[in-house]
Coordinates of C-alpha atoms and ligand atoms in Angstrom, one line a residue:
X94 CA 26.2 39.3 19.1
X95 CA 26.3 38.5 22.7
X96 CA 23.4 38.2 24.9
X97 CA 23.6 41.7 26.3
X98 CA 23.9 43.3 23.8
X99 CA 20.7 41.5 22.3
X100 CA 19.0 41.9 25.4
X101 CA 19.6 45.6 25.7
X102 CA 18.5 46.0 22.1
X103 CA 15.6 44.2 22.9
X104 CA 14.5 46.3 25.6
X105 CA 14.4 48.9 22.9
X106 CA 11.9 47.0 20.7
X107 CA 10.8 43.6 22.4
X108 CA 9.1 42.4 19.8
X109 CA 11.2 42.3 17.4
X110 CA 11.1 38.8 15.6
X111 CA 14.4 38.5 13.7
X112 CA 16.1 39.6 17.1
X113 CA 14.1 37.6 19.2
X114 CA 15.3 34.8 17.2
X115 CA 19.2 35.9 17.7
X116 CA 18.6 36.0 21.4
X117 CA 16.9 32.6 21.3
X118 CA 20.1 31.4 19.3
X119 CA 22.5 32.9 21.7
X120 CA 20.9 31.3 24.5
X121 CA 20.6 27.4 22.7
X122 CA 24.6 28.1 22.3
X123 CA 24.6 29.0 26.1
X124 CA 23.2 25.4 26.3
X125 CA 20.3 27.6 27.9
X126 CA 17.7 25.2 26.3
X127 CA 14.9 27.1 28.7
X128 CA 15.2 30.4 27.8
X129 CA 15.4 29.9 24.5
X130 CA 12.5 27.7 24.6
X131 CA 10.4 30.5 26.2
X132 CA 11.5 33.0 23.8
X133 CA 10.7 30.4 20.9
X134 CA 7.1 30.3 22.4
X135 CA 6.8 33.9 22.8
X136 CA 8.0 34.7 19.3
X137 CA 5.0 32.3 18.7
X138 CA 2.5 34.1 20.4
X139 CA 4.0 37.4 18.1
X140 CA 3.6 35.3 15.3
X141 CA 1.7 32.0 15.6
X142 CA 2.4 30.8 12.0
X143 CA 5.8 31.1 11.7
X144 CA 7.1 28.4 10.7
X145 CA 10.9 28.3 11.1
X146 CA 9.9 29.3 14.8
X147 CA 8.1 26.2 15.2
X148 CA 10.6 24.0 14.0
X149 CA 13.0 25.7 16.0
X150 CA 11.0 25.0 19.2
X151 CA 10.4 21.8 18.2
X152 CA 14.5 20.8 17.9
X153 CA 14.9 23.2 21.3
X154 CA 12.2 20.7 23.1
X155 CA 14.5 17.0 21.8
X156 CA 17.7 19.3 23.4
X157 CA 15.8 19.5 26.4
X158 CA 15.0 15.8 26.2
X159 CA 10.7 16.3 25.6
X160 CA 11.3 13.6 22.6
X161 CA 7.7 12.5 22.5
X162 CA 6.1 16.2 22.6
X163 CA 8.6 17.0 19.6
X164 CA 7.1 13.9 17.8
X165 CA 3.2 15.3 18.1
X166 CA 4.5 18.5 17.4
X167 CA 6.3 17.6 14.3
X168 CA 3.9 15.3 13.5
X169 CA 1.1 17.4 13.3
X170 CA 3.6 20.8 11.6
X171 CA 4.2 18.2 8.2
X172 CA 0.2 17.3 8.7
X173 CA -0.5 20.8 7.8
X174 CA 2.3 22.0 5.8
X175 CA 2.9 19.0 4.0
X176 CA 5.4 20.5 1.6
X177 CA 7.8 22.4 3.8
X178 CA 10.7 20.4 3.4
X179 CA 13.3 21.1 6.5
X180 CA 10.2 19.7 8.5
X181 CA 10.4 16.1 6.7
X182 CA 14.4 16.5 7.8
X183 CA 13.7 17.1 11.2
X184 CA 10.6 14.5 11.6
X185 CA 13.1 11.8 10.5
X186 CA 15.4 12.5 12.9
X187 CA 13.5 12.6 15.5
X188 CA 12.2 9.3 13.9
X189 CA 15.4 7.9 14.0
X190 CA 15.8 8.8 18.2
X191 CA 12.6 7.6 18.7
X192 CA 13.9 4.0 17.4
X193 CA 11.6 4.0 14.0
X194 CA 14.4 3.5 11.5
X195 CA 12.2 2.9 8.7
X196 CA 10.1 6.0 9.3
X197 CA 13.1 8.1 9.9
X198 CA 14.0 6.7 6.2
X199 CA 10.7 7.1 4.6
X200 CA 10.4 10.3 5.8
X201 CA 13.7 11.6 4.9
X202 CA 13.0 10.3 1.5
X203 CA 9.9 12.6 1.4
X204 CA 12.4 15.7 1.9
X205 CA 14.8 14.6 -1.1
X206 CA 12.1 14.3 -2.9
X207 CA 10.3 17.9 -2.2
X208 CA 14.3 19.1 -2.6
X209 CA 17.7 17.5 -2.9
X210 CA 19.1 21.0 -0.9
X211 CA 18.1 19.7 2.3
X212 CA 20.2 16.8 2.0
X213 CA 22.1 15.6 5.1
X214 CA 24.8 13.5 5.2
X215 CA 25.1 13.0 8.5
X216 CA 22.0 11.6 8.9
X217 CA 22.0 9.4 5.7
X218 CA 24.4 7.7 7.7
X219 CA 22.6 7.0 10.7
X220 CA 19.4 6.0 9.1
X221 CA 21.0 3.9 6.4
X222 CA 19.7 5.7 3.7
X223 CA 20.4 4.9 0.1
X224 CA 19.5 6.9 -2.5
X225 CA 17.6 5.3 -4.7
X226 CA 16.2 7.0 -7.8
X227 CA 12.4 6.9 -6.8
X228 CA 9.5 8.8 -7.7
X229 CA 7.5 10.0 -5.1
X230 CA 4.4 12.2 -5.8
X231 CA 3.7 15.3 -4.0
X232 CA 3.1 14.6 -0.6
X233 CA 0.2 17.5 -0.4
X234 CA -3.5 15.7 -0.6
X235 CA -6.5 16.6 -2.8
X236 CA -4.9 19.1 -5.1
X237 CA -4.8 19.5 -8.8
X238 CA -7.4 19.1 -11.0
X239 CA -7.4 15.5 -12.0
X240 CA -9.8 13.2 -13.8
X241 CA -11.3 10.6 -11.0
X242 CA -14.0 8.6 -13.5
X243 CA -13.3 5.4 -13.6
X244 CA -11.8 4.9 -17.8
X245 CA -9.7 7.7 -16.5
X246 CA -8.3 5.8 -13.0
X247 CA -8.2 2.9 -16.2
X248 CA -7.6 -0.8 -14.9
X249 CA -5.0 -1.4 -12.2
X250 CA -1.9 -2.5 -13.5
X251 CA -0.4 -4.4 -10.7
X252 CA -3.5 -6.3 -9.4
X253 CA -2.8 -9.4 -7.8
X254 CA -2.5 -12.5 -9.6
X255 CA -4.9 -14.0 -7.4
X256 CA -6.9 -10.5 -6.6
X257 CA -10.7 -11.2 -5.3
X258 CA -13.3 -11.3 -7.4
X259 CA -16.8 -9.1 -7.3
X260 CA -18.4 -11.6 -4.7
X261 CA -15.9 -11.9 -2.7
X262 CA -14.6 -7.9 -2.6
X263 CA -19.1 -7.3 -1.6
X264 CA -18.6 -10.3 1.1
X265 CA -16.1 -7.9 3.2
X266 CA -18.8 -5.0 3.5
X267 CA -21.7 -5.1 6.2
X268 CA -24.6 -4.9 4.3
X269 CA -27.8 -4.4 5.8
X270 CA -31.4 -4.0 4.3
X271 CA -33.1 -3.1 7.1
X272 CA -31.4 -2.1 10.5
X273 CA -32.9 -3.6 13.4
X274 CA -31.8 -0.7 15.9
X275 CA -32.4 2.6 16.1
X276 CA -31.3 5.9 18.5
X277 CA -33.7 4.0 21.4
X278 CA -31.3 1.4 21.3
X279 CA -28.1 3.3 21.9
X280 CA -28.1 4.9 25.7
X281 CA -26.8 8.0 27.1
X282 CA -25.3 10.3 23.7
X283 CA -28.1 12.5 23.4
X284 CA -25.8 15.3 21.8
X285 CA -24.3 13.0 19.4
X286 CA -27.8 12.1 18.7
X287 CA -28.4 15.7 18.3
X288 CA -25.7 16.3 16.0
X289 CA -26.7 13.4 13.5
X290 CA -30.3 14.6 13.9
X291 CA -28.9 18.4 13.0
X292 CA -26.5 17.6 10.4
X293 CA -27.6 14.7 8.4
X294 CA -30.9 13.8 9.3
X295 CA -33.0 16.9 8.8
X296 CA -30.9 18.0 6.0
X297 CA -31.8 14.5 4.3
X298 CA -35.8 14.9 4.8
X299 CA -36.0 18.8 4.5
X300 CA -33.5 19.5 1.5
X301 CA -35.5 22.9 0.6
X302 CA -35.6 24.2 3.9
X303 CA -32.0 23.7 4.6
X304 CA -31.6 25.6 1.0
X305 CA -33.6 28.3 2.1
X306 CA -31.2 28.9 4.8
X307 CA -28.2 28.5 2.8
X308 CA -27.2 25.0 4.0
X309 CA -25.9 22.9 1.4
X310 CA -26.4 19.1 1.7
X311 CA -24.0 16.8 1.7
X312 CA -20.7 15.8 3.5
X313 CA -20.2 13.5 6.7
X314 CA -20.1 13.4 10.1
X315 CA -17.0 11.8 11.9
X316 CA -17.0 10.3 15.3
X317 CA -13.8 10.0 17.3
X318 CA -13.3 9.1 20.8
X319 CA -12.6 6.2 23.2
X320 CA -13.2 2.3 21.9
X321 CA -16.3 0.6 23.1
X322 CA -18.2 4.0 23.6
X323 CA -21.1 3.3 20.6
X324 CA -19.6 4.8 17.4
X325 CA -20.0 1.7 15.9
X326 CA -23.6 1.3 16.9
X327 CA -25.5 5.1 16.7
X328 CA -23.6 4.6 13.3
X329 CA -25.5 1.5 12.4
X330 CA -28.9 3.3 14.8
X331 CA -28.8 6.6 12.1
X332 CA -29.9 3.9 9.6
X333 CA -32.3 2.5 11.8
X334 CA -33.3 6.1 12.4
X335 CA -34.2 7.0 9.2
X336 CA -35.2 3.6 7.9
X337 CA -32.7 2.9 5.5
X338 CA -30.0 0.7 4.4
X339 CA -26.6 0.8 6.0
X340 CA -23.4 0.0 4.1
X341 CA -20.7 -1.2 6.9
X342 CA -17.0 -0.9 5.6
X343 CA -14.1 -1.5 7.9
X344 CA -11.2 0.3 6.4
X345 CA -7.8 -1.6 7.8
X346 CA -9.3 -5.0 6.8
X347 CA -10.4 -4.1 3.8
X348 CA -7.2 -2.1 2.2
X349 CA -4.7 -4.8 2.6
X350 CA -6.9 -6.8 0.0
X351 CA -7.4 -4.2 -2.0
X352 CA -4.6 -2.9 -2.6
X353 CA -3.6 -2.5 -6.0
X354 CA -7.6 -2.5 -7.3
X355 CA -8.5 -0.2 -4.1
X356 CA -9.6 2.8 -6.4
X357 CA -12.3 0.8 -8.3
X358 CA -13.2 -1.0 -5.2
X359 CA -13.9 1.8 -3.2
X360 CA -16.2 3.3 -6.1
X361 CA -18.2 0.4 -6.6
X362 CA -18.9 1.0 -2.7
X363 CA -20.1 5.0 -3.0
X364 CA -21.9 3.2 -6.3
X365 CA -23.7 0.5 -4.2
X366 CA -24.6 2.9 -1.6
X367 CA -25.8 5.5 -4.0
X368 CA -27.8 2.8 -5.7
X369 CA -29.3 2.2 -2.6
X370 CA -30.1 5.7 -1.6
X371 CA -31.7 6.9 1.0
X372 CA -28.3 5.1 2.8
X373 CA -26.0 5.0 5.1
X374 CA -22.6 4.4 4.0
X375 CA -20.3 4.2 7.1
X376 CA -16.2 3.6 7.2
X377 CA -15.3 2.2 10.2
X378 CA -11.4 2.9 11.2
X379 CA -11.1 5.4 8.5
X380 CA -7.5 6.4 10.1
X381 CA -6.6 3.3 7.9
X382 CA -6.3 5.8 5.0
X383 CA -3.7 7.9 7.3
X384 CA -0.7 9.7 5.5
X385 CA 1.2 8.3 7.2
X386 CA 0.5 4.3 6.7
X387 CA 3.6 3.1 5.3
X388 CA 2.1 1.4 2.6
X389 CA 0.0 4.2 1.6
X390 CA 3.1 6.5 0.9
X391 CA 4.0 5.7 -2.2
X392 CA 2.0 6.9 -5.1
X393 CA -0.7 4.2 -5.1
X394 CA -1.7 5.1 -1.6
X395 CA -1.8 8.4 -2.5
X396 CA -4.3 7.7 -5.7
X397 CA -6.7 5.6 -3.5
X398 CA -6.8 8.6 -0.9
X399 CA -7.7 11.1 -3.4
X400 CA -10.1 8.9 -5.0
X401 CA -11.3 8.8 -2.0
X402 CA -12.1 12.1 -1.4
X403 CA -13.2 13.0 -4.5
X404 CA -15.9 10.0 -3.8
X405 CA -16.7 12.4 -0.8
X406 CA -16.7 15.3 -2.8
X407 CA -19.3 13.4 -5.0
X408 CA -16.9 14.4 -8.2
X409 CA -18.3 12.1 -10.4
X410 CA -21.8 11.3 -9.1
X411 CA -24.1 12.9 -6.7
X412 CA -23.9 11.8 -3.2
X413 CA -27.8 13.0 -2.6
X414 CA -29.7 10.5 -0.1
X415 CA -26.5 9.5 1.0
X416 CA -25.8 10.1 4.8
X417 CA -21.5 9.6 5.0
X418 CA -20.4 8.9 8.9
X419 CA -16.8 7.8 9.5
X420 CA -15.2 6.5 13.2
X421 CA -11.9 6.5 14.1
X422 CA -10.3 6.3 17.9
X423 CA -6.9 8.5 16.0
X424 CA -8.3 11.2 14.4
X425 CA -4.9 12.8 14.9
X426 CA -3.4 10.5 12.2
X427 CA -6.3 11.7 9.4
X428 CA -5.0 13.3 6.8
X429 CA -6.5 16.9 7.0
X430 CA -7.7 16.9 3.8
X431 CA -10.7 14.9 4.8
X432 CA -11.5 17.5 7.7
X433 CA -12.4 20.1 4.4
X434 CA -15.9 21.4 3.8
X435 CA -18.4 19.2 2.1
X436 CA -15.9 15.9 3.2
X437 CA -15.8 15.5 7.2
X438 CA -16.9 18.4 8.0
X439 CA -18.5 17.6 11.3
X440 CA -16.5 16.6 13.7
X441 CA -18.2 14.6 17.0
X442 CA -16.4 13.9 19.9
X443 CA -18.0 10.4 21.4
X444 CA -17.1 10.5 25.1
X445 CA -17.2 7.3 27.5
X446 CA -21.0 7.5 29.1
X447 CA -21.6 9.6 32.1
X448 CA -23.5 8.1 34.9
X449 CA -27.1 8.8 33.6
X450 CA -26.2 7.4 30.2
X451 CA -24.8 4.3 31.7
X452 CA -28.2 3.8 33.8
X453 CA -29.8 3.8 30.2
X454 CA -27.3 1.2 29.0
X455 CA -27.4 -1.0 31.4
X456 CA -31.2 -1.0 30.6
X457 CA -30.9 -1.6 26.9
X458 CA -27.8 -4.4 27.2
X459 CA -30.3 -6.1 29.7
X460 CA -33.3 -6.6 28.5
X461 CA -35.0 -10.0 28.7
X462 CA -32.4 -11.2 31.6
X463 CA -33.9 -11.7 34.7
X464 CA -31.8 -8.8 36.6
X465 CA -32.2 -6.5 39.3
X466 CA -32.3 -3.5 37.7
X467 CA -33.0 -1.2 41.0
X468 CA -29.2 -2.0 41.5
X469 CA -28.4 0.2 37.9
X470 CA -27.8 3.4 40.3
X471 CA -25.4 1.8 42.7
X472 CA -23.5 0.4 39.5
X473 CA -23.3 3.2 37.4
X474 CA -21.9 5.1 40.3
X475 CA -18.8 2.5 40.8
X476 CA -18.3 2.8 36.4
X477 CA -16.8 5.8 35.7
X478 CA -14.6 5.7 32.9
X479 CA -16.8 2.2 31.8
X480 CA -17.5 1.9 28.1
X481 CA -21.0 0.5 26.8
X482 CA -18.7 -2.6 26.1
X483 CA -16.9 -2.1 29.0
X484 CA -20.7 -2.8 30.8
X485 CA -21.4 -5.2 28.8
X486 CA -18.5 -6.9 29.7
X487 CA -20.0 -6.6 33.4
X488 CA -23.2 -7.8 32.2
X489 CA -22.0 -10.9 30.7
X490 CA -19.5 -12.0 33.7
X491 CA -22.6 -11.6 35.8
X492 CA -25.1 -13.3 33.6
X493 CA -22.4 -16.1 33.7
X494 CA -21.8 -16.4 37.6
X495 CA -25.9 -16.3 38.2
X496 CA -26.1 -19.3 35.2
X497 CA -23.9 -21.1 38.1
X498 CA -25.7 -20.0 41.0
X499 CA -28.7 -21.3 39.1
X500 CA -27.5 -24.7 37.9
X501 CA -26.2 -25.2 41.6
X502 CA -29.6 -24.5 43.3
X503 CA -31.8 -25.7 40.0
X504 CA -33.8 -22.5 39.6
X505 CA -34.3 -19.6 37.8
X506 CA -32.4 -16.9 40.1
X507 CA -32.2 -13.1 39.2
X508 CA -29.0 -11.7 38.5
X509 CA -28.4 -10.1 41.5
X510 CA -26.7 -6.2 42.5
X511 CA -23.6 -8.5 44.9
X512 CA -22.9 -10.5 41.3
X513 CA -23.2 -7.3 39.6
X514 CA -20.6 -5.6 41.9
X515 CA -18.1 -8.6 42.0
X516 CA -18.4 -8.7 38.0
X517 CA -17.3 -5.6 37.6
X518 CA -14.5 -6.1 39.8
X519 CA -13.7 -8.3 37.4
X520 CA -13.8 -5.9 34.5
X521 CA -11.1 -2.9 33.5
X522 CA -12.3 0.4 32.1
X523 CA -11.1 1.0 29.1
X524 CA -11.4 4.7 28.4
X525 CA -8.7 5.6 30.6
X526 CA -5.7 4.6 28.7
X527 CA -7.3 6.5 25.3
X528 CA -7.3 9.7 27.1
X529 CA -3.8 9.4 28.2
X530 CA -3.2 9.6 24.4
X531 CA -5.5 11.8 23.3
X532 CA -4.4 14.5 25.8
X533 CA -1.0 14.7 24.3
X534 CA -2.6 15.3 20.7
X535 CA -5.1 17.5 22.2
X536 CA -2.7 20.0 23.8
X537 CA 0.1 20.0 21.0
X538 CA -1.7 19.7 18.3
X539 CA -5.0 21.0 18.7
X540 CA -4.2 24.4 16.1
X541 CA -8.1 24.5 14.7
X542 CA -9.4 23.7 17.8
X543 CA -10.7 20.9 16.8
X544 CA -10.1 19.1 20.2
X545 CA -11.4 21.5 22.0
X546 CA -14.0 18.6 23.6
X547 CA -11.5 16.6 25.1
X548 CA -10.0 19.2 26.6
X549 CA -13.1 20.2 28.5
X550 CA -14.5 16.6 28.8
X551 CA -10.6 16.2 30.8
X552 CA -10.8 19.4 32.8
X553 CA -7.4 20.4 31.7
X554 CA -6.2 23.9 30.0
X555 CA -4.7 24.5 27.1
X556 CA -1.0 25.0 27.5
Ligands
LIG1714 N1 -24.3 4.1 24.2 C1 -24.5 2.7 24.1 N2 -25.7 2.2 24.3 C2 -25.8 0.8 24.2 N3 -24.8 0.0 24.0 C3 -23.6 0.5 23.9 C4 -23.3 1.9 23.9 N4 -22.0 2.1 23.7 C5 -21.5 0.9 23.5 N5 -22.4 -0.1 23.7 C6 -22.1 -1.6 23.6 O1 -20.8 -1.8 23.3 C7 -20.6 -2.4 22.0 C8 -19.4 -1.8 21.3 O2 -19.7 -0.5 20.9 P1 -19.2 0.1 19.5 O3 -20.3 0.9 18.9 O4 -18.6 -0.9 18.7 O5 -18.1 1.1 20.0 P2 -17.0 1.9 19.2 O6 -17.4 1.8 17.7 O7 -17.1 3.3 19.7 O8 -15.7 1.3 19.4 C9 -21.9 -2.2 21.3 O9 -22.1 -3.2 20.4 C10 -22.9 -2.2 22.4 O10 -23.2 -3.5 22.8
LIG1715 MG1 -16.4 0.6 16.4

């Protein structure tokens, strides 16, 4: 059919999905990559989950040379419909223009394996791709009913020859007895505060009440945002809070060695912590357990993920007195299967201090300096976009230029606001380049909302 005629029988009945998409087909083989873009988009807005639509749009937007929005796009489509194989063809192309050969492979390999219809020769070719006879489990995460105790996870089979022993496996986790900050020690954040206070906190001391209401305890609180902005420490502060011990695990250190003997690993951790409990049991970096890690593709990654979450789901031993937080600066490369109820169910965005909250850090990262802290004001107006490190990166330049100053002239001088102001000339903010990231991820592939706060913390609207 031609486009007039599809136009005039869309004038009839214009929303009409199946002849919406002829007209958007006519017009791609007009090499009218626009128009059939907007009609892509508007059969969208008819229909927002359907999926041949958005793959459609997405292939429409690498026509019209928008490679990197297809990527989030596609990205995010296999994130939540994991098993929708013509999606896994498309993502490795689009892997393979984007330069990431082995991804474009991997990924590819992922579709033969959901079905061996979709294969493509043409693109076998220009990936390399062999077909080796390879089992790859279901890509989906946290599904079936399986057994997670550990005589039914058994031993590992391909441990190391030389794999770490008890001590040293404990070694790699921060462990501390009793936390030595609390939420007076982190500035600014007060809704983050709020939020802990709200969803672990109170839930922790006042288990009946929160049962009364119909709040059930349990799951975690994940902080994303910006690096340097504190996750790290109100993590380490919610311990301090509630005066408890505070299990410190950095995820992309700690899988490479574990590999192979992860699963038992990481539930001796939930074990410890339990032991322990009231606790705080914290994964730093927890993007490390991303689908799409290379290394965590194959079936073994896949084990230690749902191990994983069925730790979080407390599967195999309650998780009461235990207070779960998780960072990550990508939450967009999180497997959704952690964002379900009683896992990461709270989501906090952790944005770069505002101007009142960088008055307050500057206070707490200088105490016991001799400073002039009447110049705080004048500073935290010229620090927008500044981390908490990012200031105490100022902090430390200046402390450094005064310690001249004062071995010059012999005395003890304060640090002053000049040395202040030429210290942070000296000193980037960091923020800026995260949000040039985030926004992309936050526009395209923001489908629950669930980056809602950096689009209002950016000023921008949704596209
Ligand atoms: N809100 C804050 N209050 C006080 N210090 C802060 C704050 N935010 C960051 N800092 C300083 O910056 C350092 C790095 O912060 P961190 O918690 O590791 O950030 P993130 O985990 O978000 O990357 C902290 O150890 C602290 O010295
Ligand atoms: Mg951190």
């Amino acid at each position: 059919m031609n486009i007039e005629t599809l136009l005039s029988a869309l004038a009839v009945s214009p929303e009409n999905i199946p002849l919406n998409l002829l007209l958007a087909e006519a017009y791609k083989a007009d090499l009218n990559f626009d128009q059939a873009k907007a009609i892509y988009l508007k059969v969208l807005t008819l229909d927002s989950n359907h999926k041949d639509t958005q793959l459609k749009l997405i292939e429409v937007l690498d026509l019209q040379g928008e490679l990197s929005e297809a990527v989030v796009r596609i990205e995010s489509f296999c994130q939540n419909f994991p098993d929708f194989g013509e999606a896994w063809v498309l993502r490795a192309r689009l892997s393979f223009k984007d330069d990431e050969i082995g991804k474009a492979r991997e990924y590819y390999q992922i579709a033969m394996a959901l079905s061996s219809k979709l294969k493509d020769e043409g693109l076998e070719k220009e990936i390399g791709y062999v077909d080796e006879i390879e089992e790859i489990t279901d890509p989906q995460v946290g599904v079936g009913a399986q057994d997670w105790s550990p005589e039914a996870i058994g031993s590992p089979t391909n441990a190391p020859p030389n794999s770490n022993n008890e001590f040293d496996f404990l070694s790699e986790i921060e462990y501390t007895k009793e936390v030595d900050v609390d939420f007076d020690h982190v500035g600014g954040m007060s809704e983050v505060k709020n939020d802990i206070r709200m969803k672990i906190i109170h839930p922790l001391n006042n288990p009946d009440l929160f049962e009364a209401y119909g709040k059930k305890p349990g799951g975690g609180v994940l902080l994303y945002g910006p690096p340097g902005c504190g996750k790290t420490l109100i993590s380490k502060a919610t311990a301090g809070e509630i005066h408890s011990s505070f299990y410190s695990v950095g995820l992309h250190q700690i899988l490479d060695m574990w590999l192979g003997k992860s699963e038992e690993k990481l539930h001796q951790v939930f074990e410890l912590a339990r032991k322990q409990a009231p606790s705080v049991l914290f994964f730093d970096e927890i993007d490390a357990l991303a689908a799409d890690r290379s290394d965590l593709k194959g079936s073994a990654g896949r084990t230690l993920i749902n191990q994983f979450l069925a730790e979080l789901d407390g599967a195999h031993s309650k998780n009461d007195g235990l207070l779960i937080l998780g960072a990550t600066n990508a939450p967009w490369h999180l497997d959704s299967a952690f964002l379900r109820p009683g896992r990461f169910d709270r989501v906090v965005f952790v944005p770069p201090p505002d101007q009142e909250a960088r008055i307050s850090i500057l206070d707490i990262l200088s105490q016991g300096k001799p400073i002039d802290n009447s110049s705080f004001k004048s500073l935290a107006k010229k620090t927008e976009g500044f981390s908490g490190a990012d200031l105490e990166a100022i902090i430390d330049v200046a402390t450094e230029k005064t310690i001249e100053e004062a071995m010059k002239s012999g005395k003890i001088i304060p640090i002053s606001e000049r040395i202040l102001l030429k210290a942070r000339k000296e000193v980037k903010a960091s923020t800026l380049r995260w949000f040039e990231s985030a926004k992309n991820y936050a526009m395209y592939a923001n489908q629950s909302g669930m980056y809602d706060d950096i689009i209002t913390y950016m000023g921008i609207k949704k596209p």
